[in-house]
PDB file of C-alpha atoms and ligand atoms in Angstrom:
ATOM      1  CA  MET A  12       0.002   0.028   0.007  1.00 61.00           C
ATOM      2  CA  HIS A  13       1.286   3.544  -0.882  1.00 70.00           C
ATOM      3  CA  GLN A  14       1.668   5.880   1.949  1.00 93.00           C
ATOM      4  CA  ALA A  15      -0.492   9.017   1.368  1.00 97.00           C
ATOM      5  CA  LEU A  16      -2.223  10.940  -1.224  1.00 98.00           C
ATOM      6  CA  THR A  17      -3.490  14.622  -1.269  1.00 98.00           C
ATOM      7  CA  ILE A  18      -6.265  15.479  -3.689  1.00 98.00           C
ATOM      8  CA  LEU A  19      -5.824  19.144  -4.622  1.00 98.00           C
ATOM      9  CA  GLY A  20      -9.259  20.551  -5.381  1.00 98.00           C
ATOM     10  CA  SER A  21     -12.090  18.318  -4.297  1.00 98.00           C
ATOM     11  CA  GLY A  22     -14.969  18.806  -6.622  1.00 98.00           C
ATOM     12  CA  TYR A  23     -16.913  16.364  -8.843  1.00 98.00           C
ATOM     13  CA  THR A  24     -14.149  13.979  -9.820  1.00 98.00           C
ATOM     14  CA  ALA A  25     -12.495  13.963  -6.397  1.00 98.00           C
ATOM     15  CA  ARG A  26     -15.771  12.629  -4.859  1.00 98.00           C
ATOM     16  CA  TYR A  27     -15.187   9.429  -6.967  1.00 98.00           C
ATOM     17  CA  VAL A  28     -11.440   9.281  -6.457  1.00 98.00           C
ATOM     18  CA  LEU A  29     -11.458   9.476  -2.737  1.00 98.00           C
ATOM     19  CA  PRO A  30     -13.149   6.075  -1.933  1.00 97.00           C
ATOM     20  CA  LEU A  31     -11.054   4.370  -4.565  1.00 97.00           C
ATOM     21  CA  ALA A  32      -7.848   5.924  -3.317  1.00 98.00           C
ATOM     22  CA  GLU A  33      -8.631   4.756   0.265  1.00 97.00           C
ATOM     23  CA  GLN A  34      -8.202   1.205  -1.105  1.00 96.00           C
ATOM     24  CA  HIS A  35      -4.623   1.898  -2.211  1.00 95.00           C
ATOM     25  CA  TYR A  36      -3.283   4.594   0.179  1.00 97.00           C
ATOM     26  CA  ALA A  37      -2.930   4.303   3.956  1.00 96.00           C
ATOM     27  CA  LEU A  38      -3.970   8.016   4.228  1.00 97.00           C
ATOM     28  CA  VAL A  39      -5.955  10.224   1.832  1.00 98.00           C
ATOM     29  CA  PHE A  40      -6.451  13.992   2.241  1.00 98.00           C
ATOM     30  CA  ALA A  41      -8.792  16.232   0.269  1.00 98.00           C
ATOM     31  CA  THR A  42      -8.384  20.016  -0.104  1.00 98.00           C
ATOM     32  CA  SER A  43     -10.949  22.814  -0.585  1.00 98.00           C
ATOM     33  CA  ARG A  44     -10.823  26.559  -0.406  1.00 98.00           C
ATOM     34  CA  ASP A  45     -13.734  26.252   1.966  1.00 98.00           C
ATOM     35  CA  PRO A  46     -13.504  22.748   3.626  1.00 98.00           C
ATOM     36  CA  ASP A  47     -16.226  23.282   6.197  1.00 96.00           C
ATOM     37  CA  GLN A  48     -18.748  24.111   3.478  1.00 97.00           C
ATOM     38  CA  HIS A  49     -17.561  21.865   0.570  1.00 98.00           C
ATOM     39  CA  LEU A  50     -16.112  18.816   2.334  1.00 98.00           C
ATOM     40  CA  VAL A  51     -18.898  17.883   4.732  1.00 97.00           C
ATOM     41  CA  ASP A  52     -18.839  14.278   3.396  1.00 96.00           C
ATOM     42  CA  VAL A  53     -15.091  13.973   4.193  1.00 97.00           C
ATOM     43  CA  LYS A  54     -13.873  13.132   7.689  1.00 97.00           C
ATOM     44  CA  PRO A  55     -12.637  16.252   9.455  1.00 97.00           C
ATOM     45  CA  GLU A  56      -9.105  14.812   9.869  1.00 97.00           C
ATOM     46  CA  GLN A  57      -8.835  14.334   6.166  1.00 98.00           C
ATOM     47  CA  ARG A  58      -9.834  17.828   5.173  1.00 98.00           C
ATOM     48  CA  ILE A  59      -7.269  20.549   4.266  1.00 98.00           C
ATOM     49  CA  ARG A  60      -7.794  24.157   3.467  1.00 98.00           C
ATOM     50  CA  PHE A  61      -5.900  25.019   0.290  1.00 98.00           C
ATOM     51  CA  ASP A  62      -6.206  27.816  -2.241  1.00 98.00           C
ATOM     52  CA  LEU A  63      -3.483  28.196  -4.907  1.00 98.00           C
ATOM     53  CA  THR A  64      -4.070  31.949  -4.795  1.00 98.00           C
ATOM     54  CA  GLN A  65      -3.416  32.122  -0.982  1.00 98.00           C
ATOM     55  CA  PRO A  66       0.238  31.125  -0.509  1.00 98.00           C
ATOM     56  CA  GLU A  67      -0.258  31.033   3.299  1.00 97.00           C
ATOM     57  CA  THR A  68      -2.347  27.910   2.736  1.00 98.00           C
ATOM     58  CA  TRP A  69       0.385  26.011   0.878  1.00 98.00           C
ATOM     59  CA  GLN A  70       2.172  25.044   4.101  1.00 96.00           C
ATOM     60  CA  LEU A  71      -0.987  22.971   5.076  1.00 96.00           C
ATOM     61  CA  ILE A  72      -0.298  20.462   2.360  1.00 96.00           C
ATOM     62  CA  PRO A  73       1.378  17.483   4.053  1.00 96.00           C
ATOM     63  CA  PRO A  74       4.979  16.954   2.946  1.00 93.00           C
ATOM     64  CA  THR A  75       5.901  13.984   0.730  1.00 92.00           C
ATOM     65  CA  THR A  76       2.373  12.760  -0.140  1.00 97.00           C
ATOM     66  CA  ASP A  77       1.566  11.906  -3.685  1.00 97.00           C
ATOM     67  CA  LEU A  78      -0.650  14.619  -5.311  1.00 98.00           C
ATOM     68  CA  LEU A  79      -3.629  14.547  -7.703  1.00 98.00           C
ATOM     69  CA  TRP A  80      -4.254  18.067  -9.074  1.00 98.00           C
ATOM     70  CA  CYS A  81      -7.960  18.566 -10.025  1.00 98.00           C
ATOM     71  CA  PHE A  82      -8.369  22.259 -11.026  1.00 98.00           C
ATOM     72  CA  PRO A  83      -6.875  24.408 -13.817  1.00 98.00           C
ATOM     73  CA  ALA A  84      -3.119  25.026 -13.289  1.00 98.00           C
ATOM     74  CA  ILE A  85      -3.280  28.880 -13.488  1.00 98.00           C
ATOM     75  CA  PRO A  86      -1.757  31.406 -13.130  1.00 98.00           C
ATOM     76  CA  ILE A  87       1.590  30.180 -14.168  1.00 98.00           C
ATOM     77  CA  GLU A  88       3.551  32.398 -11.713  1.00 98.00           C
ATOM     78  CA  LEU A  89       1.795  30.824  -8.769  1.00 98.00           C
ATOM     79  CA  VAL A  90       2.018  27.379 -10.218  1.00 98.00           C
ATOM     80  CA  GLN A  91       5.809  27.824 -10.430  1.00 98.00           C
ATOM     81  CA  GLN A  92       6.073  29.273  -6.874  1.00 97.00           C
ATOM     82  CA  PHE A  93       3.869  26.461  -5.548  1.00 98.00           C
ATOM     83  CA  ALA A  94       5.906  23.796  -7.277  1.00 97.00           C
ATOM     84  CA  ASP A  95       9.109  25.129  -5.752  1.00 96.00           C
ATOM     85  CA  THR A  96       7.545  25.591  -2.228  1.00 95.00           C
ATOM     86  CA  VAL A  97       5.971  22.199  -1.819  1.00 93.00           C
ATOM     87  CA  LEU A  98       8.739  20.356  -3.714  1.00 87.00           C
ATOM     88  CA  LEU A  99       6.578  19.035  -6.488  1.00 89.00           C
ATOM     89  CA  ARG A 100       9.686  17.746  -8.232  1.00 90.00           C
ATOM     90  CA  THR A 101      10.236  15.060  -5.549  1.00 88.00           C
ATOM     91  CA  ARG A 102       6.607  13.745  -5.481  1.00 92.00           C
ATOM     92  CA  ARG A 103       4.423  11.623  -7.604  1.00 96.00           C
ATOM     93  CA  LEU A 104       2.122  14.188  -9.315  1.00 98.00           C
ATOM     94  CA  VAL A 105      -0.854  13.590 -11.596  1.00 98.00           C
ATOM     95  CA  VAL A 106      -2.627  16.634 -13.195  1.00 98.00           C
ATOM     96  CA  LEU A 107      -6.146  16.561 -14.595  1.00 98.00           C
ATOM     97  CA  ALA A 108      -5.826  18.529 -17.817  1.00 98.00           C
ATOM     98  CA  SER A 109      -8.223  18.864 -20.745  1.00 98.00           C
ATOM     99  CA  THR A 110      -8.461  17.679 -24.397  1.00 98.00           C
ATOM    100  CA  SER A 111      -9.151  21.394 -25.192  1.00 96.00           C
ATOM    101  CA  ALA A 112      -5.276  21.712 -25.089  1.00 97.00           C
ATOM    102  CA  TYR A 113      -5.308  20.239 -28.683  1.00 96.00           C
ATOM    103  CA  ASP A 114      -5.470  22.624 -31.483  1.00 85.00           C
ATOM    104  CA  ASP A 115      -9.006  22.770 -32.809  1.00 74.00           C
ATOM    105  CA  GLY A 116     -10.349  23.414 -36.241  1.00 63.00           C
ATOM    106  CA  LEU A 117      -7.055  22.948 -38.015  1.00 63.00           C
ATOM    107  CA  SER A 118      -8.360  20.301 -40.318  1.00 72.00           C
ATOM    108  CA  THR A 119     -11.432  20.540 -42.544  1.00 81.00           C
ATOM    109  CA  GLU A 120     -11.476  16.707 -42.928  1.00 88.00           C
ATOM    110  CA  TYR A 121     -14.723  15.007 -41.901  1.00 92.00           C
ATOM    111  CA  PRO A 122     -14.880  12.957 -39.816  1.00 94.00           C
ATOM    112  CA  PRO A 123     -12.012  14.761 -38.096  1.00 94.00           C
ATOM    113  CA  PRO A 124      -8.667  12.922 -37.724  1.00 92.00           C
ATOM    114  CA  TRP A 125      -7.836  10.913 -34.639  1.00 96.00           C
ATOM    115  CA  VAL A 126      -5.912  12.806 -31.903  1.00 97.00           C
ATOM    116  CA  ASP A 127      -3.283  10.993 -29.974  1.00 98.00           C
ATOM    117  CA  GLU A 128      -0.850  12.388 -27.381  1.00 98.00           C
ATOM    118  CA  THR A 129       1.649  13.515 -30.018  1.00 97.00           C
ATOM    119  CA  ALA A 130      -0.852  15.969 -31.641  1.00 96.00           C
ATOM    120  CA  SER A 131       0.006  19.623 -31.500  1.00 95.00           C
ATOM    121  CA  ILE A 132      -1.378  21.721 -28.628  1.00 96.00           C
ATOM    122  CA  ASP A 133      -2.415  25.333 -28.313  1.00 96.00           C
ATOM    123  CA  ALA A 134       0.430  26.678 -26.083  1.00 95.00           C
ATOM    124  CA  SER A 135      -1.060  30.109 -25.952  1.00 96.00           C
ATOM    125  CA  LYS A 136      -3.673  28.857 -23.462  1.00 97.00           C
ATOM    126  CA  PRO A 137      -2.731  29.740 -19.909  1.00 98.00           C
ATOM    127  CA  ARG A 138      -3.901  26.436 -18.605  1.00 98.00           C
ATOM    128  CA  VAL A 139      -1.811  24.436 -21.084  1.00 98.00           C
ATOM    129  CA  GLN A 140       1.241  26.501 -20.171  1.00 98.00           C
ATOM    130  CA  GLY A 141       0.761  25.631 -16.459  1.00 98.00           C
ATOM    131  CA  GLU A 142       0.276  22.003 -17.292  1.00 98.00           C
ATOM    132  CA  GLU A 143       3.430  21.919 -19.501  1.00 98.00           C
ATOM    133  CA  LEU A 144       5.451  23.656 -16.814  1.00 98.00           C
ATOM    134  CA  LEU A 145       4.407  20.944 -14.307  1.00 98.00           C
ATOM    135  CA  ARG A 146       5.143  18.223 -16.784  1.00 98.00           C
ATOM    136  CA  THR A 147       8.509  19.419 -17.983  1.00 97.00           C
ATOM    137  CA  SER A 148      10.001  20.741 -14.812  1.00 96.00           C
ATOM    138  CA  CYS A 149       8.289  18.506 -12.152  1.00 97.00           C
ATOM    139  CA  GLY A 150       7.764  15.250 -14.108  1.00 97.00           C
ATOM    140  CA  ALA A 151       3.989  15.551 -13.712  1.00 98.00           C
ATOM    141  CA  ILE A 152       1.793  12.919 -15.423  1.00 98.00           C
ATOM    142  CA  ILE A 153      -0.801  14.781 -17.454  1.00 98.00           C
ATOM    143  CA  LEU A 154      -4.207  13.302 -18.060  1.00 99.00           C
ATOM    144  CA  ARG A 155      -5.906  15.140 -20.986  1.00 98.00           C
ATOM    145  CA  VAL A 156      -9.520  14.520 -20.042  1.00 98.00           C
ATOM    146  CA  SER A 157     -12.552  14.512 -22.374  1.00 98.00           C
ATOM    147  CA  GLY A 158     -16.020  15.765 -21.260  1.00 98.00           C
ATOM    148  CA  ILE A 159     -16.760  14.296 -17.802  1.00 98.00           C
ATOM    149  CA  TYR A 160     -20.238  12.883 -17.203  1.00 98.00           C
ATOM    150  CA  GLY A 161     -21.797  10.672 -14.531  1.00 98.00           C
ATOM    151  CA  PRO A 162     -24.484  10.858 -11.869  1.00 97.00           C
ATOM    152  CA  HIS A 163     -25.866  14.362 -11.598  1.00 96.00           C
ATOM    153  CA  ARG A 164     -23.878  15.408 -14.639  1.00 98.00           C
ATOM    154  CA  SER A 165     -25.785  13.729 -17.408  1.00 97.00           C
ATOM    155  CA  PRO A 166     -25.684  14.530 -21.159  1.00 97.00           C
ATOM    156  CA  LEU A 167     -29.471  13.880 -21.118  1.00 96.00           C
ATOM    157  CA  HIS A 168     -29.809  16.934 -18.914  1.00 96.00           C
ATOM    158  CA  TRP A 169     -27.507  18.986 -21.156  1.00 97.00           C
ATOM    159  CA  ILE A 170     -29.750  18.095 -24.108  1.00 96.00           C
ATOM    160  CA  GLN A 171     -32.966  18.714 -22.292  1.00 95.00           C
ATOM    161  CA  THR A 172     -31.833  22.154 -21.153  1.00 95.00           C
ATOM    162  CA  GLY A 173     -30.436  23.136 -24.570  1.00 94.00           C
ATOM    163  CA  ARG A 174     -26.850  23.331 -23.299  1.00 94.00           C
ATOM    164  CA  VAL A 175     -25.948  21.136 -26.247  1.00 94.00           C
ATOM    165  CA  ALA A 176     -27.878  20.641 -29.486  1.00 94.00           C
ATOM    166  CA  ARG A 177     -27.919  18.471 -32.616  1.00 95.00           C
ATOM    167  CA  SER A 178     -24.913  19.066 -34.827  1.00 95.00           C
ATOM    168  CA  ARG A 179     -22.251  17.188 -36.778  1.00 94.00           C
ATOM    169  CA  LYS A 180     -19.603  18.131 -34.185  1.00 94.00           C
ATOM    170  CA  PHE A 181     -17.855  15.173 -32.657  1.00 96.00           C
ATOM    171  CA  VAL A 182     -17.659  14.956 -28.833  1.00 97.00           C
ATOM    172  CA  ASN A 183     -15.525  12.726 -26.636  1.00 98.00           C
ATOM    173  CA  LEU A 184     -16.801  11.652 -23.205  1.00 98.00           C
ATOM    174  CA  ILE A 185     -15.514   9.861 -20.070  1.00 98.00           C
ATOM    175  CA  HIS A 186     -17.590   8.464 -17.159  1.00 98.00           C
ATOM    176  CA  VAL A 187     -16.412   9.900 -13.946  1.00 98.00           C
ATOM    177  CA  GLU A 188     -15.807   6.420 -12.429  1.00 98.00           C
ATOM    178  CA  ASP A 189     -13.527   5.549 -15.285  1.00 98.00           C
ATOM    179  CA  LEU A 190     -11.732   8.875 -14.797  1.00 98.00           C
ATOM    180  CA  ALA A 191     -11.264   8.054 -11.126  1.00 98.00           C
ATOM    181  CA  ALA A 192      -9.798   4.608 -11.962  1.00 98.00           C
ATOM    182  CA  THR A 193      -7.472   6.144 -14.565  1.00 98.00           C
ATOM    183  CA  SER A 194      -6.271   8.772 -12.061  1.00 98.00           C
ATOM    184  CA  LEU A 195      -5.352   5.954  -9.624  1.00 98.00           C
ATOM    185  CA  ALA A 196      -3.676   3.946 -12.322  1.00 98.00           C
ATOM    186  CA  ALA A 197      -1.676   7.037 -13.356  1.00 98.00           C
ATOM    187  CA  LEU A 198      -0.532   7.597  -9.761  1.00 98.00           C
ATOM    188  CA  ARG A 199       0.584   4.041  -9.470  1.00 97.00           C
ATOM    189  CA  HIS A 200       1.823   3.212 -12.913  1.00 97.00           C
ATOM    190  CA  GLY A 201       1.991   6.335 -15.078  1.00 98.00           C
ATOM    191  CA  GLN A 202       5.364   7.312 -16.553  1.00 98.00           C
ATOM    192  CA  GLU A 203       6.757  10.597 -15.227  1.00 98.00           C
ATOM    193  CA  GLY A 204       6.387  13.514 -17.712  1.00 98.00           C
ATOM    194  CA  THR A 205       4.051  11.514 -19.903  1.00 98.00           C
ATOM    195  CA  ILE A 206       0.636  12.550 -21.350  1.00 98.00           C
ATOM    196  CA  TYR A 207      -2.317  10.254 -21.414  1.00 99.00           C
ATOM    197  CA  ASN A 208      -5.615  11.072 -23.234  1.00 98.00           C
ATOM    198  CA  VAL A 209      -8.678  10.031 -21.188  1.00 99.00           C
ATOM    199  CA  SER A 210     -11.809   9.128 -23.180  1.00 98.00           C
ATOM    200  CA  ASP A 211     -14.157   6.179 -23.601  1.00 98.00           C
ATOM    201  CA  GLY A 212     -12.694   5.635 -27.093  1.00 98.00           C
ATOM    202  CA  THR A 213     -15.945   6.220 -29.014  1.00 98.00           C
ATOM    203  CA  PRO A 214     -16.191   9.751 -30.293  1.00 98.00           C
ATOM    204  CA  ARG A 215     -19.816  10.485 -31.325  1.00 98.00           C
ATOM    205  CA  THR A 216     -21.621  13.342 -33.019  1.00 97.00           C
ATOM    206  CA  TRP A 217     -24.183  15.297 -31.010  1.00 96.00           C
ATOM    207  CA  GLU A 218     -26.537  14.478 -33.851  1.00 96.00           C
ATOM    208  CA  GLU A 219     -26.162  10.751 -33.148  1.00 98.00           C
ATOM    209  CA  ILE A 220     -26.418  11.187 -29.349  1.00 98.00           C
ATOM    210  CA  CYS A 221     -29.557  13.409 -29.596  1.00 97.00           C
ATOM    211  CA  GLN A 222     -31.306  11.028 -31.900  1.00 97.00           C
ATOM    212  CA  THR A 223     -30.554   7.938 -29.776  1.00 97.00           C
ATOM    213  CA  VAL A 224     -31.566   9.792 -26.592  1.00 96.00           C
ATOM    214  CA  GLU A 225     -34.835  10.906 -28.185  1.00 96.00           C
ATOM    215  CA  GLN A 226     -35.648   7.353 -29.226  1.00 96.00           C
ATOM    216  CA  ARG A 227     -34.731   5.769 -25.966  1.00 96.00           C
ATOM    217  CA  TRP A 228     -35.697   8.245 -23.375  1.00 94.00           C
ATOM    218  CA  ALA A 229     -38.089  10.652 -25.312  1.00 94.00           C
ATOM    219  CA  VAL A 230     -35.794  13.542 -24.579  1.00 93.00           C
ATOM    220  CA  ARG A 231     -36.313  16.259 -27.208  1.00 94.00           C
ATOM    221  CA  SER A 232     -33.325  18.197 -28.507  1.00 93.00           C
ATOM    222  CA  SER A 233     -32.905  21.362 -30.480  1.00 91.00           C
ATOM    223  CA  VAL A 234     -30.857  21.985 -33.668  1.00 90.00           C
ATOM    224  CA  SER A 235     -27.682  23.982 -33.144  1.00 84.00           C
ATOM    225  CA  ARG A 236     -27.885  27.424 -34.822  1.00 84.00           C
ATOM    226  CA  GLU A 237     -24.289  28.265 -33.975  1.00 79.00           C
ATOM    227  CA  PRO A 238     -21.514  27.512 -36.539  1.00 77.00           C
ATOM    228  CA  GLN A 239     -19.805  24.452 -35.073  1.00 77.00           C
ATOM    229  CA  SER A 240     -16.239  23.180 -35.375  1.00 86.00           C
ATOM    230  CA  MET A 241     -15.994  19.551 -36.505  1.00 92.00           C
ATOM    231  CA  GLY A 242     -14.663  18.621 -32.995  1.00 94.00           C
ATOM    232  CA  LYS A 243     -12.020  15.947 -32.501  1.00 95.00           C
ATOM    233  CA  ARG A 244     -11.772  12.199 -32.161  1.00 97.00           C
ATOM    234  CA  ILE A 245      -9.604  11.404 -29.217  1.00 98.00           C
ATOM    235  CA  ALA A 246      -7.547   8.159 -29.261  1.00 98.00           C
ATOM    236  CA  ASN A 247      -7.171   6.393 -25.900  1.00 98.00           C
ATOM    237  CA  GLN A 248      -4.745   3.516 -26.592  1.00 98.00           C
ATOM    238  CA  ARG A 249      -2.243   4.770 -24.033  1.00 98.00           C
ATOM    239  CA  MET A 250      -4.914   5.032 -21.350  1.00 98.00           C
ATOM    240  CA  ARG A 251      -6.049   1.495 -22.039  1.00 98.00           C
ATOM    241  CA  GLU A 252      -2.522   0.241 -21.459  1.00 98.00           C
ATOM    242  CA  LEU A 253      -2.274   2.226 -18.276  1.00 98.00           C
ATOM    243  CA  LEU A 254      -5.548   0.721 -17.016  1.00 98.00           C
ATOM    244  CA  LYS A 255      -4.298  -2.792 -17.934  1.00 98.00           C
ATOM    245  CA  ALA A 256      -1.055  -2.238 -16.022  1.00 97.00           C
ATOM    246  CA  ASP A 257      -3.357  -1.539 -12.924  1.00 96.00           C
ATOM    247  CA  GLY A 258      -5.317  -4.747 -13.620  1.00 97.00           C
ATOM    248  CA  VAL A 259      -8.572  -2.925 -14.654  1.00 97.00           C
ATOM    249  CA  SER A 260     -10.328  -1.800 -17.814  1.00 98.00           C
ATOM    250  CA  LEU A 261     -12.918   0.764 -18.872  1.00 98.00           C
ATOM    251  CA  ARG A 262     -16.245   0.072 -17.182  1.00 98.00           C
ATOM    252  CA  TYR A 263     -18.340   2.554 -19.319  1.00 98.00           C
ATOM    253  CA  GLU A 264     -17.240   2.032 -22.924  1.00 97.00           C
ATOM    254  CA  ASP A 265     -20.844   2.233 -24.088  1.00 97.00           C
ATOM    255  CA  LEU A 266     -22.337   5.730 -23.441  1.00 98.00           C
ATOM    256  CA  TYR A 267     -25.930   4.562 -23.745  1.00 98.00           C
ATOM    257  CA  HIS A 268     -25.478   1.755 -21.279  1.00 97.00           C
ATOM    258  CA  ALA A 269     -23.977   4.237 -18.850  1.00 98.00           C
ATOM    259  CA  LEU A 270     -26.844   6.766 -19.461  1.00 98.00           C
ATOM    260  CA  HIS A 271     -29.365   3.960 -18.699  1.00 97.00           C
ATOM    261  CA  GLY A 272     -27.758   3.393 -15.283  1.00 96.00           C
ATOM    262  CA  ILE A 273     -27.641   7.058 -14.569  1.00 96.00           C
ATOM    263  CA  GLN A 274     -31.367   7.460 -15.383  1.00 92.00           C
ATOM    264  CA  GLU A 275     -32.367   4.501 -13.353  1.00 92.00           C
ATOM    265  CA  ALA A 276     -30.376   5.840 -10.337  1.00 91.00           C
ATOM    266  CA  SER A 277     -31.945   9.294 -10.628  1.00 86.00           C
ATOM    267  CA  VAL A 278     -35.491   7.844 -10.837  1.00 82.00           C
ATOM    268  CA  ASN A 279     -34.758   5.744  -7.703  1.00 83.00           C
ATOM    269  CA  GLU A 280     -33.329   8.812  -5.925  1.00 84.00           C
ATOM    270  CA  ALA A 281     -36.493  10.791  -6.735  1.00 78.00           C
ATOM    271  CA  ALA A 282     -38.860   8.023  -5.570  1.00 73.00           C
ATOM    272  CA  PRO A 283     -40.208   8.538  -2.069  1.00 66.00           C
ATOM    273  CA  SER A 284     -38.703   5.909   0.279  1.00 53.00           C
ATOM    274  CA  ARG A 285     -41.137   3.580   1.883  1.00 50.00           C
TER     275      ARG A 285
HETATM  276  N1  NAP B  97     -15.970  19.012 -16.681  1.00 68.50           N
HETATM  277  C1  NAP B  97     -15.427  18.533 -17.753  1.00 68.50           C
HETATM  278  O1  NAP B  97     -16.108  18.084 -18.619  1.00 68.50           O
HETATM  279  C2  NAP B  97     -13.912  18.510 -17.888  1.00 68.50           C
HETATM  280  C3  NAP B  97     -13.349  18.117 -19.048  1.00 68.50           C
HETATM  281  C4  NAP B  97     -11.982  18.061 -19.161  1.00 68.50           C
HETATM  282  C5  NAP B  97     -11.162  18.460 -18.113  1.00 68.50           C
HETATM  283  N2  NAP B  97     -11.734  18.906 -16.977  1.00 68.50           N
HETATM  284  C6  NAP B  97     -10.839  19.259 -15.853  1.00 68.50           C
HETATM  285  O2  NAP B  97     -10.711  18.136 -14.959  1.00 68.50           O
HETATM  286  C7  NAP B  97     -10.490  18.678 -13.625  1.00 68.50           C
HETATM  287  C8  NAP B  97     -11.527  18.057 -12.660  1.00 68.50           C
HETATM  288  O3  NAP B  97     -12.828  18.367 -13.161  1.00 68.50           O
HETATM  289  P1  NAP B  97     -13.995  18.475 -12.078  1.00 68.50           P
HETATM  290  O4  NAP B  97     -15.270  18.675 -12.952  1.00 68.50           O
HETATM  291  O5  NAP B  97     -13.963  17.361 -11.129  1.00 68.50           O
HETATM  292  O6  NAP B  97     -13.652  19.850 -11.365  1.00 68.50           O
HETATM  293  P2  NAP B  97     -14.446  20.615 -10.209  1.00 68.50           P
HETATM  294  O7  NAP B  97     -15.684  19.899  -9.854  1.00 68.50           O
HETATM  295  O8  NAP B  97     -14.569  22.032 -10.660  1.00 68.50           O
HETATM  296  O9  NAP B  97     -13.470  20.475  -9.003  1.00 68.50           O
HETATM  297  C9  NAP B  97     -12.274  21.241  -8.878  1.00 68.50           C
HETATM  298  C10 NAP B  97     -12.261  21.879  -7.479  1.00 68.50           C
HETATM  299  O10 NAP B  97     -10.984  22.517  -7.311  1.00 68.50           O
HETATM  300  C11 NAP B  97     -11.133  23.560  -6.370  1.00 68.50           C
HETATM  301  N3  NAP B  97     -10.383  24.700  -6.860  1.00 68.50           N
HETATM  302  C12 NAP B  97     -10.714  25.521  -7.857  1.00 68.50           C
HETATM  303  N4  NAP B  97      -9.855  26.491  -8.025  1.00 68.50           N
HETATM  304  C13 NAP B  97      -8.913  26.371  -7.031  1.00 68.50           C
HETATM  305  C14 NAP B  97      -7.756  27.062  -6.640  1.00 68.50           C
HETATM  306  N5  NAP B  97      -7.347  28.206  -7.301  1.00 68.50           N
HETATM  307  N6  NAP B  97      -7.051  26.609  -5.522  1.00 68.50           N
HETATM  308  C15 NAP B  97      -7.413  25.461  -4.985  1.00 68.50           C
HETATM  309  N7  NAP B  97      -8.529  24.772  -5.263  1.00 68.50           N
HETATM  310  C16 NAP B  97      -9.262  25.221  -6.277  1.00 68.50           C
HETATM  311  C17 NAP B  97     -12.705  23.855  -6.269  1.00 68.50           C
HETATM  312  O11 NAP B  97     -13.134  23.379  -4.961  1.00 68.50           O
HETATM  313  P3  NAP B  97     -13.334  24.448  -3.735  1.00 68.50           P
HETATM  314  O12 NAP B  97     -14.316  25.512  -4.226  1.00 68.50           O
HETATM  315  O13 NAP B  97     -13.990  23.554  -2.646  1.00 68.50           O
HETATM  316  O14 NAP B  97     -11.988  24.912  -3.344  1.00 68.50           O
HETATM  317  C18 NAP B  97     -13.315  22.956  -7.312  1.00 68.50           C
HETATM  318  O15 NAP B  97     -14.523  22.406  -6.911  1.00 68.50           O
HETATM  319  C19 NAP B  97     -10.584  20.153 -13.720  1.00 68.50           C
HETATM  320  O16 NAP B  97      -9.275  20.680 -13.832  1.00 68.50           O
HETATM  321  C20 NAP B  97     -11.369  20.395 -14.929  1.00 68.50           C
HETATM  322  O17 NAP B  97     -11.044  21.674 -15.564  1.00 68.50           O
HETATM  323  C21 NAP B  97     -13.053  18.938 -16.844  1.00 68.50           C
END
């Protein structure tokens, strides 16, 4: 069993990482800018107040624990100072990044080409700069994460509320439980300074998702009026190998199967208990 892990930024994903991490680490800590309000489900002894923009909170991060960084690594000056202060170079560090790092709209090919970890990135984005700093100077393992969905974050809801609409644009998704498992696998087996794309491996168009959702769950969608980019198709071979090294595999390769489970759970939650 590894010694200890600190989850920096405990929002949606961290909620799923924490119970999994407790199976592999003797101690797991979770940080928040407001732990008394945001970490009520976490035992008080595991809560840490931490805000990247408040350097006086940095000393509250326990020394030598592994770290999982779960919020955008900006601004770069603070990222650099924080890295030096808490000796990130000497720790195992995994950073949740985003597939939005990859240059978008460069190709007019349709369907768009597959994007693996060697594809070019948009280094003008502050977040990408922060991630690259952590990768190149601290050996951070970078997970470039696709759209995260799961319980209480369902694409069905995004369609219903018009947040997304029918279009030919490709979207790449990952279930939060698979992201949590990948984060743990990266902490245990990821290669320092390496990038891993995180996606379920089946890019789909919003057109296809909306149609299927309408047929199966009678959820009506709207047609996108905005000009859309073609999106990307994210390749996940490296991530699959990482999961294999950890003795696991993707649980939610089929989006519709996953959505079925999320819908069932939300109906059960809403039902009055007898
Ligand atoms: N949502 C997506 O579809 C998606 C897709 C690709 C990548 N990502 C990235 O993946 C990561 C995890 O996503 P998520 O949805 O689980 O994130 P999330 O729910 O927003 O959780 C991150 C938490 O970090 C804390 N935080 C924010 N700024 C901070 C700062 N300056 N200093 C310290 N803590 C800070 C916040 O908690 P407190 O308010 O309690 O401090 C926040 O709830 C994020 O970096 C996100 O950008 C997300």
